[in-house]
PDB file of C-alpha atoms in Angstrom:
ATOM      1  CA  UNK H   3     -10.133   9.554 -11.327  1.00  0.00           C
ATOM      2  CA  UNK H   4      -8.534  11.375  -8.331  1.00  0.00           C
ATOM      3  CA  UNK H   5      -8.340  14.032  -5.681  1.00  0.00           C
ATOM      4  CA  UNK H   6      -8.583  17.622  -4.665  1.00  0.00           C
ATOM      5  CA  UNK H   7     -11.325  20.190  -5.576  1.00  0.00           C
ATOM      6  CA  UNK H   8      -8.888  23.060  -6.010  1.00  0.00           C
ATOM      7  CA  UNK H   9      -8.262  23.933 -10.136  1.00  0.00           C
ATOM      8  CA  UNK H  10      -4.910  23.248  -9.932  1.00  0.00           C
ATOM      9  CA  UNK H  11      -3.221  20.662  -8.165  1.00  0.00           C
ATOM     10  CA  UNK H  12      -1.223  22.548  -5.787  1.00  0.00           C
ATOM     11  CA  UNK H  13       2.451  21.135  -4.985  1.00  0.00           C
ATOM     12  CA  UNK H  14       3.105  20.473  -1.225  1.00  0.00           C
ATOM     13  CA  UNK H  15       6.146  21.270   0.313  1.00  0.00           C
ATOM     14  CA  UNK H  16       7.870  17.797   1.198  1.00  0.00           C
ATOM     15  CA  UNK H  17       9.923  19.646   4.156  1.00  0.00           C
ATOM     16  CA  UNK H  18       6.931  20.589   6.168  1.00  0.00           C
ATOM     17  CA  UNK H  19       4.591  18.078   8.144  1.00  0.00           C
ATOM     18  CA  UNK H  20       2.101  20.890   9.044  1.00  0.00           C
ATOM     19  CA  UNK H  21      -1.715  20.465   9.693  1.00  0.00           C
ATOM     20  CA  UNK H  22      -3.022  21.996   6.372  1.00  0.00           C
ATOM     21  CA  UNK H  23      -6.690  21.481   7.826  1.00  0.00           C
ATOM     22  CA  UNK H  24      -8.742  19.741   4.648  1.00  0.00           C
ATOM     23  CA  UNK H  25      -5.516  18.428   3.205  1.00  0.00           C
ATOM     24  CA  UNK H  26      -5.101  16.207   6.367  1.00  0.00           C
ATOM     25  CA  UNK H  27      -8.662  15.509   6.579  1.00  0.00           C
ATOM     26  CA  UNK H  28      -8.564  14.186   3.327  1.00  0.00           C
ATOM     27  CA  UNK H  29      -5.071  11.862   4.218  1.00  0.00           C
ATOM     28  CA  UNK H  30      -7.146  10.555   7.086  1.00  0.00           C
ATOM     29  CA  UNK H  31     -10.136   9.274   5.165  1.00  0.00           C
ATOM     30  CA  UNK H  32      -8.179   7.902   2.145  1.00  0.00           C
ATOM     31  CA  UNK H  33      -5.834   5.721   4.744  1.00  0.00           C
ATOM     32  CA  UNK H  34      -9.178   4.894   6.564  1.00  0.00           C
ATOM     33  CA  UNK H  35     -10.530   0.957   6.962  1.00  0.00           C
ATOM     34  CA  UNK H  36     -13.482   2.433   5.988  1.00  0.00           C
ATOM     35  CA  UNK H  37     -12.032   4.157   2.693  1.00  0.00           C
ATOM     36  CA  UNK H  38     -13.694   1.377  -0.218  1.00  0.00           C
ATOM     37  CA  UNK H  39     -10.954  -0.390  -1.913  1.00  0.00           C
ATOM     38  CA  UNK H  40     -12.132  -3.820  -0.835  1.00  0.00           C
ATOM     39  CA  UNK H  41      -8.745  -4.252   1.353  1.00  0.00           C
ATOM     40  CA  UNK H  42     -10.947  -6.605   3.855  1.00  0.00           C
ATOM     41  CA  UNK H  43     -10.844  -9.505   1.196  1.00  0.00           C
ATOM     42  CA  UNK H  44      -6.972  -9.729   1.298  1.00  0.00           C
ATOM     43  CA  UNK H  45      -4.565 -11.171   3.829  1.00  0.00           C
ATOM     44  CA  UNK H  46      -0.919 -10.668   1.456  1.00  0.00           C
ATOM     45  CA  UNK H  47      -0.932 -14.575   2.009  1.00  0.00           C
ATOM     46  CA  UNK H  48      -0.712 -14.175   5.451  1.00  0.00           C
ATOM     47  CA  UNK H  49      -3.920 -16.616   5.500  1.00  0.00           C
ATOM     48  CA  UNK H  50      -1.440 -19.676   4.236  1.00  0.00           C
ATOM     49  CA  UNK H  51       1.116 -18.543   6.578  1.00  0.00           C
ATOM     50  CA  UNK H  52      -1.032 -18.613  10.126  1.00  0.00           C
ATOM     51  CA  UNK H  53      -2.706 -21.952   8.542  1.00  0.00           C
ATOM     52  CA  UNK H  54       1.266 -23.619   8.501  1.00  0.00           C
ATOM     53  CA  UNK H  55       1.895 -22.374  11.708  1.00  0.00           C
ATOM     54  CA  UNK H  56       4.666 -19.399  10.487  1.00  0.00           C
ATOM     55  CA  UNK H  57       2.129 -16.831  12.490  1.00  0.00           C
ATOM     56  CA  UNK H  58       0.680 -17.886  15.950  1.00  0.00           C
ATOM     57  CA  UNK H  59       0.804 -15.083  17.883  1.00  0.00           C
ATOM     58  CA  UNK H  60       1.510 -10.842  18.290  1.00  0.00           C
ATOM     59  CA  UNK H  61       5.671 -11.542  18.058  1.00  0.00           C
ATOM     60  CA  UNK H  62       5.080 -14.109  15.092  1.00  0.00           C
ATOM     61  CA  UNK H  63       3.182 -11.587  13.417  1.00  0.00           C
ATOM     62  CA  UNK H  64       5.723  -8.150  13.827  1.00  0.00           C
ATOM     63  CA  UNK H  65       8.661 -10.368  12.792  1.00  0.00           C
ATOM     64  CA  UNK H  66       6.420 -11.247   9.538  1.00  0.00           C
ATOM     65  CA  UNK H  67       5.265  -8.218   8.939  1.00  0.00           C
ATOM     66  CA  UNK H  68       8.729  -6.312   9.948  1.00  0.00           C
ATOM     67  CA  UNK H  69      10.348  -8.828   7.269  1.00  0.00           C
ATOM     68  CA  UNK H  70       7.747  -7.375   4.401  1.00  0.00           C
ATOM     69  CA  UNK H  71       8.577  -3.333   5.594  1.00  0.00           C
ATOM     70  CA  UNK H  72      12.736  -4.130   5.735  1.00  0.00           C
ATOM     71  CA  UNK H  73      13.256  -6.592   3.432  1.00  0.00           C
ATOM     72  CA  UNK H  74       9.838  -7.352   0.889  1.00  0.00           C
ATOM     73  CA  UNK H  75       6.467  -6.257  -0.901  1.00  0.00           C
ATOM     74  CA  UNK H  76       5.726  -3.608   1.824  1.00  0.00           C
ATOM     75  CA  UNK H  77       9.590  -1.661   1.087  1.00  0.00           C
ATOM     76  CA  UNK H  78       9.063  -2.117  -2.193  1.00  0.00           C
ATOM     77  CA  UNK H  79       5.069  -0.354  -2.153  1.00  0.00           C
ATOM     78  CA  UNK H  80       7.021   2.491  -0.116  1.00  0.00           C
ATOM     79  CA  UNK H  81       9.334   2.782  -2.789  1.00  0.00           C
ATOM     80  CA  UNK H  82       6.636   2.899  -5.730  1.00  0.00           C
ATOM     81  CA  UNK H  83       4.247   5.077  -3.212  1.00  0.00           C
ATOM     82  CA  UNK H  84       7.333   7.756  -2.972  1.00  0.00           C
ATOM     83  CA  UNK H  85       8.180   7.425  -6.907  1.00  0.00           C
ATOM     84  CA  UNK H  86       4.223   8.365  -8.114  1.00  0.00           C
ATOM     85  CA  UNK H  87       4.319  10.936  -5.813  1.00  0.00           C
ATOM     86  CA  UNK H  88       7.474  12.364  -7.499  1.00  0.00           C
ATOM     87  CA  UNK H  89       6.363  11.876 -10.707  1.00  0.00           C
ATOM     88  CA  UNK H  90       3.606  14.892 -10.068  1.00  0.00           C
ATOM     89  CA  UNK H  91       1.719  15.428 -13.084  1.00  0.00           C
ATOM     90  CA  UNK H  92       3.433  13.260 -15.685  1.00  0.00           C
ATOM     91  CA  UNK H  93       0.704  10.897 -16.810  1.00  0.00           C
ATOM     92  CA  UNK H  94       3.219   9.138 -19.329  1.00  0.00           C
ATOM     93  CA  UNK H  95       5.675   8.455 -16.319  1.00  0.00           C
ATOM     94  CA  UNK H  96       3.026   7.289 -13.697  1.00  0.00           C
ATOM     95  CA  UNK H  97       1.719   4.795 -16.574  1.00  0.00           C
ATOM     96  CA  UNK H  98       5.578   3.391 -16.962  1.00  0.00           C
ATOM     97  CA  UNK H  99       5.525   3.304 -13.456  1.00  0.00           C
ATOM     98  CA  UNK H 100       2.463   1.563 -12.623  1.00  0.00           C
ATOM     99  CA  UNK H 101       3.160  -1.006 -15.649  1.00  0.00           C
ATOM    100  CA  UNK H 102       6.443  -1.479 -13.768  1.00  0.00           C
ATOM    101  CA  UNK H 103       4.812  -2.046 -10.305  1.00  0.00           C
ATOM    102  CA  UNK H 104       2.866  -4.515 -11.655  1.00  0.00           C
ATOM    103  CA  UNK H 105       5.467  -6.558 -13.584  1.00  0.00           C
ATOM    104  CA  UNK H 106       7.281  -6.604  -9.866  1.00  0.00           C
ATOM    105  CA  UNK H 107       4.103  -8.453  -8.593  1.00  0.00           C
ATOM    106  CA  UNK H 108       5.603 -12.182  -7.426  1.00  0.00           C
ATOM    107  CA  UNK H 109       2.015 -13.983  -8.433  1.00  0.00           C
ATOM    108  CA  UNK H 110      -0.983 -13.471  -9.980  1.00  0.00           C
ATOM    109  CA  UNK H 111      -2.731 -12.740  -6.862  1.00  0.00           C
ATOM    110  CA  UNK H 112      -0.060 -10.147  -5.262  1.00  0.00           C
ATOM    111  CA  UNK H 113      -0.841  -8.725  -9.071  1.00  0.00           C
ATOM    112  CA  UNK H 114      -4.589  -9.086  -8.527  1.00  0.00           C
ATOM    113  CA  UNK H 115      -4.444  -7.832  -5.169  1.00  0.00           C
ATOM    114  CA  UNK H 116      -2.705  -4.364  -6.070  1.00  0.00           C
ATOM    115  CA  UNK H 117      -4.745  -3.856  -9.158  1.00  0.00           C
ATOM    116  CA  UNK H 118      -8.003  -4.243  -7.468  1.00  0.00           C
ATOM    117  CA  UNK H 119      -7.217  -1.970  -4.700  1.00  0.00           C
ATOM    118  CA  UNK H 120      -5.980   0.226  -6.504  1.00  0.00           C
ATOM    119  CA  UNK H 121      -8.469   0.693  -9.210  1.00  0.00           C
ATOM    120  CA  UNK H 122     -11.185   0.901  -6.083  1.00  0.00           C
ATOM    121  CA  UNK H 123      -9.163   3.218  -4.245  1.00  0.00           C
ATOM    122  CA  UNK H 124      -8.999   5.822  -7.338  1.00  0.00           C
ATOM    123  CA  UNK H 125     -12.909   5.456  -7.732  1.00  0.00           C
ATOM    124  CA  UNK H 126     -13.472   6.212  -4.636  1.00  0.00           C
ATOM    125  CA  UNK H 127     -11.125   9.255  -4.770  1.00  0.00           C
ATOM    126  CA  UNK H 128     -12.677  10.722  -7.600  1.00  0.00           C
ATOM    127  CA  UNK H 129     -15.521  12.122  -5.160  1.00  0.00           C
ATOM    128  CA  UNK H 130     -13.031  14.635  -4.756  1.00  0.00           C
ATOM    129  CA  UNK H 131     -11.083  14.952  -8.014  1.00  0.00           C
ATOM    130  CA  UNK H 132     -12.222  13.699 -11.315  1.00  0.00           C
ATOM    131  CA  UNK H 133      -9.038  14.525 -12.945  1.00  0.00           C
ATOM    132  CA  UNK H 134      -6.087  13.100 -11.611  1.00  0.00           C
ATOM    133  CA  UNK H 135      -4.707   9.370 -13.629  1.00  0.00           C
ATOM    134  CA  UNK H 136      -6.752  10.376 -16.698  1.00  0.00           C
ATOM    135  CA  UNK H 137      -4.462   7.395 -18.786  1.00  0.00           C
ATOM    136  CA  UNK H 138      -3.522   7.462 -22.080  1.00  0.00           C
ATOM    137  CA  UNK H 139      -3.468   4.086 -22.768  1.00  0.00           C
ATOM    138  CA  UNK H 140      -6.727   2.004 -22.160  1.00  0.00           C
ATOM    139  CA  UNK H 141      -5.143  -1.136 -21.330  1.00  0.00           C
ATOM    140  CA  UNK H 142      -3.029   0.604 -18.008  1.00  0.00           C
ATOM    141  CA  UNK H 143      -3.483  -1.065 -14.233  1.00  0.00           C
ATOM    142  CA  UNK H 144      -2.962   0.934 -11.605  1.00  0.00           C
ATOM    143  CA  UNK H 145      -1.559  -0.823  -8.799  1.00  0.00           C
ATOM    144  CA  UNK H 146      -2.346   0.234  -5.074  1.00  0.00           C
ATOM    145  CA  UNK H 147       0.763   2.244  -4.264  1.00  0.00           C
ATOM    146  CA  UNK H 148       0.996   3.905  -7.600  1.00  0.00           C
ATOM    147  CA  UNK H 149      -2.373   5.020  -7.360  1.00  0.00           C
ATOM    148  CA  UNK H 150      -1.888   6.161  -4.024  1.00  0.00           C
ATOM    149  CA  UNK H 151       1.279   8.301  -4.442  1.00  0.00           C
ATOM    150  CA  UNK H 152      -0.284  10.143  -6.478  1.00  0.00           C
ATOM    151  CA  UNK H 153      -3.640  10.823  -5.196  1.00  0.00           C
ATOM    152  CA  UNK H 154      -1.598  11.555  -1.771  1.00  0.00           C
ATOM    153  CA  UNK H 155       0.406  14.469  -3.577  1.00  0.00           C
ATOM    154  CA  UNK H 156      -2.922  15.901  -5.547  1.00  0.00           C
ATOM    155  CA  UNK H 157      -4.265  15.711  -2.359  1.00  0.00           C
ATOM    156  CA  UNK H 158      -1.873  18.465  -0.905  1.00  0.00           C
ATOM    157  CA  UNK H 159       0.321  15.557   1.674  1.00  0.00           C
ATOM    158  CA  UNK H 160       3.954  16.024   1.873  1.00  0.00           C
ATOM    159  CA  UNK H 161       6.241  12.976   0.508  1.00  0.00           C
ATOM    160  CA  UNK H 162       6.940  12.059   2.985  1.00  0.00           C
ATOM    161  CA  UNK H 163       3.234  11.822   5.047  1.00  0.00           C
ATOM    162  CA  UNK H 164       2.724  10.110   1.338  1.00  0.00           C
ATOM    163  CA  UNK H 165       4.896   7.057   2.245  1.00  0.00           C
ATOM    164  CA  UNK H 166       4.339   6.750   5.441  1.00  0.00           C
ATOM    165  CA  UNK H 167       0.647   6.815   5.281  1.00  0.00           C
ATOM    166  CA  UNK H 168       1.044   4.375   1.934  1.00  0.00           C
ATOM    167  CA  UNK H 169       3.092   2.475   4.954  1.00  0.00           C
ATOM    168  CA  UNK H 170       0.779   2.493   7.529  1.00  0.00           C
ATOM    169  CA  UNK H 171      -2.501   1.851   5.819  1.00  0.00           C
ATOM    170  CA  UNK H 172      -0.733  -1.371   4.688  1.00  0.00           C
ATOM    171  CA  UNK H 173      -0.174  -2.310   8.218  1.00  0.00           C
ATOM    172  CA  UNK H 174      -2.980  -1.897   9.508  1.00  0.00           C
ATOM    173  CA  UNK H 175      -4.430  -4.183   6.723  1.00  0.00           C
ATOM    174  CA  UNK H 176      -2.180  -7.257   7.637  1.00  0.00           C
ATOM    175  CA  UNK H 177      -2.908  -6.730  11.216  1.00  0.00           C
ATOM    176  CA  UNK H 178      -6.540  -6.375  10.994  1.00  0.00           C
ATOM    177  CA  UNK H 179      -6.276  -9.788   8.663  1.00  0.00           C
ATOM    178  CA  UNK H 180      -4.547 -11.802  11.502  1.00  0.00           C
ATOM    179  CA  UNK H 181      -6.595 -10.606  14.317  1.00  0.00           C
ATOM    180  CA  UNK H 182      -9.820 -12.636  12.198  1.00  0.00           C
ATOM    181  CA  UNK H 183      -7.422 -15.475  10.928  1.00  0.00           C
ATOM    182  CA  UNK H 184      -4.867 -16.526  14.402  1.00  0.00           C
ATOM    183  CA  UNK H 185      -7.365 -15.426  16.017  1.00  0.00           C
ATOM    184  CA  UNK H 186      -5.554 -12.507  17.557  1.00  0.00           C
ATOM    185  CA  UNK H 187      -7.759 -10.439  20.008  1.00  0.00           C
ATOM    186  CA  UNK H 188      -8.171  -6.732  19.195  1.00  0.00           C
ATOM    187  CA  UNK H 189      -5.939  -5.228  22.002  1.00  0.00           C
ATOM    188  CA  UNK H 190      -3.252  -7.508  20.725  1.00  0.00           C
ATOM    189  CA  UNK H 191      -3.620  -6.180  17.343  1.00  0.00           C
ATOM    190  CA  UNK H 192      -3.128  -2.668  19.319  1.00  0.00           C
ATOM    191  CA  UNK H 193      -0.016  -4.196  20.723  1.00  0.00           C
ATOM    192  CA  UNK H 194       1.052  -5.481  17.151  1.00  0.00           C
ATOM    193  CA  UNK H 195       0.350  -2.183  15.678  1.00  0.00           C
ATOM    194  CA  UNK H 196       2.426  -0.493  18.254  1.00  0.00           C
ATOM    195  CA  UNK H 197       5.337  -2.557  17.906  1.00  0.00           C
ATOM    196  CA  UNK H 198       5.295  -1.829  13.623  1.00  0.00           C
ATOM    197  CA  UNK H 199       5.004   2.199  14.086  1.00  0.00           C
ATOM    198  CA  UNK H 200       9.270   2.411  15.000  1.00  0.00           C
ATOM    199  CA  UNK H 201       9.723  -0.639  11.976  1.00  0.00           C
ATOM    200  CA  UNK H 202       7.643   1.499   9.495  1.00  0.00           C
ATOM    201  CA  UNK H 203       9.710   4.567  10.242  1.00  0.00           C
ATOM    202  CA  UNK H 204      13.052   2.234   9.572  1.00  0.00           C
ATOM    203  CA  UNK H 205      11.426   1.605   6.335  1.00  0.00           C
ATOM    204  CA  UNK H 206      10.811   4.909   5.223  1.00  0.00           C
ATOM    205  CA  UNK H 207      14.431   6.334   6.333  1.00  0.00           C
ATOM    206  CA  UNK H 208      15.635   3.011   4.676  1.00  0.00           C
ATOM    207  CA  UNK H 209      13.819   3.824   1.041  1.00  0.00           C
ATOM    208  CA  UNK H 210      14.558   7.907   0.979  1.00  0.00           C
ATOM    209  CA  UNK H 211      17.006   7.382  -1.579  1.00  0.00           C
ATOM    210  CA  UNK H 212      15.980   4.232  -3.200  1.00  0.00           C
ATOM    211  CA  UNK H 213      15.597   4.150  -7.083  1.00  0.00           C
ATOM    212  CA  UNK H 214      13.109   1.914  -9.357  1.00  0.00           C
ATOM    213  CA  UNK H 215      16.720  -0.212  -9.451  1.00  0.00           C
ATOM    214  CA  UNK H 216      16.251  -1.044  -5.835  1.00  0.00           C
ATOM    215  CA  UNK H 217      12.915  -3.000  -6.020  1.00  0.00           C
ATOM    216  CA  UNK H 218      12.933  -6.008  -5.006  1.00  0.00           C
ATOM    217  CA  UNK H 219      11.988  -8.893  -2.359  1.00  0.00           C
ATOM    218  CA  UNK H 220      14.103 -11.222  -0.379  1.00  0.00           C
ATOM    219  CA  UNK H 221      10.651 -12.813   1.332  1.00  0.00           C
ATOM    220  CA  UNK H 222      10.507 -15.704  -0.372  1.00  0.00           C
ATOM    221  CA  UNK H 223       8.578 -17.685   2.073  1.00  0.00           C
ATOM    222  CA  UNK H 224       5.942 -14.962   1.896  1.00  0.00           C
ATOM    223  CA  UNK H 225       5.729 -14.802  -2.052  1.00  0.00           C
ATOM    224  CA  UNK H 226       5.765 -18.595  -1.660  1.00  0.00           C
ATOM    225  CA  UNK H 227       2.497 -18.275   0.336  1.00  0.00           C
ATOM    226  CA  UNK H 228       0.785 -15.962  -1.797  1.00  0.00           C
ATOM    227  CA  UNK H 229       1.526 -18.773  -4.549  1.00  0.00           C
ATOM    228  CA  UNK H 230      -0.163 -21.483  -2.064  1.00  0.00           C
ATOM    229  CA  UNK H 231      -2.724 -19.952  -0.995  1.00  0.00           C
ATOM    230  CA  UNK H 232      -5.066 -20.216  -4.435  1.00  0.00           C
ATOM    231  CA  UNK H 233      -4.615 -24.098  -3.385  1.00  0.00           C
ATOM    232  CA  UNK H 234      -5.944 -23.900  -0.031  1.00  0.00           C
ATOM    233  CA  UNK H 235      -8.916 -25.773   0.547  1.00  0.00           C
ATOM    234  CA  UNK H 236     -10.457 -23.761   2.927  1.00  0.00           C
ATOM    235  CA  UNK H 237     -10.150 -19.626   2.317  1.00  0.00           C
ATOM    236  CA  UNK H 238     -11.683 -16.609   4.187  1.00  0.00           C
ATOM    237  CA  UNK H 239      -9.718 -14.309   1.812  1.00  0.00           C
ATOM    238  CA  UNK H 240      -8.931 -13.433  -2.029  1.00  0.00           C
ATOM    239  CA  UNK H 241      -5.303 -13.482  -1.430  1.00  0.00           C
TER     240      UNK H 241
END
């Protein structure tokens, strides 16, 4: 499963942000809504949370969401997007990683959320690269921003375009999610959006130096709502 047509993965520089032409063609239509990893059938619980009243409008949803990037799930995905991408070609180290990422899942449908994305999101990569994640072990999940970091560096983007379009494509998810369930309109998911791009940045310069060590949530009302939410009578969503 993977990325990049070249014979050999090629290893981008991580101190240039350059155009590379195809390579950022391909970055676009991997962090695309229209990429197929099934991301329209989650809400990261956020479906719970707008039902309890916790999101009701554009500022309910940036502090929610700016919570997850500084302080929950969403640092923690930047964290496991940067350490795939570091772990290049080393098969055996991206398995302990992704088998890591998923033990940090706080439910079984954060866990079932990551693993299903991520699975789709390396079968739909491997219209460009066959090769890339070719596991060992049978039994491995690949969780969303495992599989991403390293599809992202096969696919020629810099670490840190890596993380930040890891970052970004989550974002845009949970946005997209509360415009259906608040209802929010579109231009105030624009505004919403807009308002994340400087907290997503934070994030990034915030993780840089961040081990495995330093994973970890402090959302609890969020991971609470992602346990809820299978209870809910009424769902739109998977998660």
């Amino acid at each position: 499963m993977g990325i990049n047509t070249a014979p050999a993965p090629r290893v981008p520089d991580e101190n240039r942000m350059e155009d590379h032409g195809l390579d950022f063609l391909r970055l676009l239509s991997w962090v695309s809504p229209a990429f197929p990893t099934g991301g329209f059938a989650y809400s990261h619980a956020l479906e719970w949370a707008v039902e309890h009243g916790d999101i009701t409008a554009v500022d309910s949803l940036v502090d929610w969401i700016s919570a997850l990037l500084t302080h929950g799930s969403l640092r923690a995905d930047m964290i496991f997007v940067r350490h795939a991408w570091q772990a290049g070609e080393d098969v055996r180290q991206l398995e302990d990683l992704a088998a890591y990422a998923c033990a940090c899942a706080s439910s079984r449908e954060r866990y079932e959320e990551t693993v299903y994305q991520g699975e789709a999101f390396l079968k739909a990569a491997a219209v460009w690269d066959d090769t890339v994640l070719q596991t060992r072990r049978a039994a491995i999940r690949w969780p969303l921003p495992v599989a991403q970091g390293a599809v992202f560096r096969r696919g020629g983007a810099p670490v840190r375009q890596a993380v930040l379009a890891g970052g970004h494509m989550a974002v845009a998810a949970l946005v997209s999610a509360a415009v259906r369930l608040v209802p929010l309109g579109q231009t105030d998911g624009l505004r919403a959006q807009v308002k994340l791009e400087t907290v997503i940045l934070d994030a990034l310069k915030q993780t840089e130096q961040c081990g495995l060590d330093d994973v970890g949530t402090a959302c609890f009302r969020s991971d609470l709502a992602a346990m809820h939410h299978e209870t809910q009578e009424t769902r739109l969503f998977r998660t």
